[in-house]
C-alpha positions as a Markdown table, in Angstrom:
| # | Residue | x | y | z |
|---|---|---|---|---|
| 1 | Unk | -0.4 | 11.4 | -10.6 |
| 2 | Unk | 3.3 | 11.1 | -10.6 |
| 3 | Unk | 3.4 | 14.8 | -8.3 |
| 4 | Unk | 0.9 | 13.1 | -6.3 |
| 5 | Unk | 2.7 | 10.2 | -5.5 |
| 6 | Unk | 5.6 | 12.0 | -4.5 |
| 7 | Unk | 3.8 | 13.9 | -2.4 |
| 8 | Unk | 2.3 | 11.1 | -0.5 |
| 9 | Unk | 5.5 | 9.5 | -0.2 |
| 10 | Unk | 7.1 | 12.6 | 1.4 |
| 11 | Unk | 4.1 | 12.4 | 4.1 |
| 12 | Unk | 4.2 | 8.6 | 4.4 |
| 13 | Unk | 7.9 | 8.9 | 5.6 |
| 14 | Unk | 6.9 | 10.7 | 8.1 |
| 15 | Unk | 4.5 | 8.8 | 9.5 |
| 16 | Unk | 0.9 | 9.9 | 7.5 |
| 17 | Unk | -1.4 | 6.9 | 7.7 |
| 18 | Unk | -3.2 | 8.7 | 4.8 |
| 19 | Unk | -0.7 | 9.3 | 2.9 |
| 20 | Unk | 0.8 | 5.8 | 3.4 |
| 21 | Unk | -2.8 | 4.4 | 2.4 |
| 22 | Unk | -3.3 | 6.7 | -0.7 |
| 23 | Unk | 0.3 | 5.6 | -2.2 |
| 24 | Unk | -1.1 | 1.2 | -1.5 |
| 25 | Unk | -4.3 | 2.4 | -3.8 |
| 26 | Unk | -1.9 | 4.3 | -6.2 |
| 27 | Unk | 0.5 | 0.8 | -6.4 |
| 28 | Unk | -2.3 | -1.6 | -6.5 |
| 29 | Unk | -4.6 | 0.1 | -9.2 |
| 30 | Unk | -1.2 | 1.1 | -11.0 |
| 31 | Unk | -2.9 | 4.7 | -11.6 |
| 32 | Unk | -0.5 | 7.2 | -13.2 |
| 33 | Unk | 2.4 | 4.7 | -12.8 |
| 34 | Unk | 3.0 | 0.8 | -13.8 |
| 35 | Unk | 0.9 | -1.4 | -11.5 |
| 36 | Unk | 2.6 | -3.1 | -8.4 |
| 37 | Unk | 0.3 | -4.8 | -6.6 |
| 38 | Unk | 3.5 | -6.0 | -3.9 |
| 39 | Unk | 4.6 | -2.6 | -3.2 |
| 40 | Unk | 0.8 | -1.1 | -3.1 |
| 41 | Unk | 0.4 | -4.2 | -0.2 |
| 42 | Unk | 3.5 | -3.0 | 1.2 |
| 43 | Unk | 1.9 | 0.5 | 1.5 |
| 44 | Unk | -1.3 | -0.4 | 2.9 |
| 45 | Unk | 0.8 | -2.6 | 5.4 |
| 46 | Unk | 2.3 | 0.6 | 6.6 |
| 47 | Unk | -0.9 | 2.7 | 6.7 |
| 48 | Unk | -2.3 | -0.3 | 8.8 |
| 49 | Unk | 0.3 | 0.3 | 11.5 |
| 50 | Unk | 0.3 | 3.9 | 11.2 |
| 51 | Unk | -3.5 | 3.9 | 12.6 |
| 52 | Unk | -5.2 | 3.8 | 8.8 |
| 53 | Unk | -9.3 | 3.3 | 9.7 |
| 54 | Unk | -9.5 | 1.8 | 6.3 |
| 55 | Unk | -6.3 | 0.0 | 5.9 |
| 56 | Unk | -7.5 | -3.3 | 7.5 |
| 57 | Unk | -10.7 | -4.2 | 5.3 |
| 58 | Unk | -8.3 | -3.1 | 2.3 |
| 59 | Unk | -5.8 | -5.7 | 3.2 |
| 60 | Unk | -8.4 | -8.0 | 3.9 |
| 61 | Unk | -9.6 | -8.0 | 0.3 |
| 62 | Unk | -6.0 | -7.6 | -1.3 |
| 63 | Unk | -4.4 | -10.6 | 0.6 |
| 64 | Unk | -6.5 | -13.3 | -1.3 |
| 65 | Unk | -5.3 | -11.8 | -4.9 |
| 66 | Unk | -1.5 | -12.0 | -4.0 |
| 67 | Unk | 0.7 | -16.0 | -3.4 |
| 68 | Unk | 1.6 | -16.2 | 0.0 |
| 69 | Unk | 5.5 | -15.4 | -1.3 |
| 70 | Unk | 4.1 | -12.3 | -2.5 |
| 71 | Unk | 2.2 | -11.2 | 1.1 |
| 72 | Unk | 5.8 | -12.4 | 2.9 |
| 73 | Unk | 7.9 | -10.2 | 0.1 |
| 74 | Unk | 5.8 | -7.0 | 1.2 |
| 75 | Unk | 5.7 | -7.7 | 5.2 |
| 76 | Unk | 9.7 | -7.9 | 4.7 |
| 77 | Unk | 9.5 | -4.3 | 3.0 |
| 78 | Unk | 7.1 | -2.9 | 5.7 |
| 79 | Unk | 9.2 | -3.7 | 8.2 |
């Protein structure tokens, strides 16, 4: 997991939406790596903007599980 991850973070920097996506589920499940639900928002954030199909109905259901300092923590970081 940790080779994929640093994969996908390669893509996402430049500008993968499914890369950027695939690293949110990665954070959020905390699969191969210590869960960080922020930083996997952050992600799908970024996958959102980068044109993600998915990435909306994703954040949809994550936003509800996070405190509203949480959700303005990982806008900051998207942006």
């Amino acid at each position: 997991a940790q080779a994929a991850e640093g994969y996908f973070a390669r893509a996402a920097a430049q500008a993968h939406a499914m890369a950027a996506y695939n690293l949110a589920v990665l954070a959020w499940k905390g699969d191969g790596r210590v869960e960080n639900r922020v930083e996997g928002y952050t992600w799908m954030l970024v996958a959102h903007v980068l044109g993600s199909p998915n990435a909306e109905k994703q954040l949809n259901g994550m936003a509800p599980q996070l405190t509203v300092e949480e959700r303005e923590e990982a806008k900051d970081a998207a942006a």
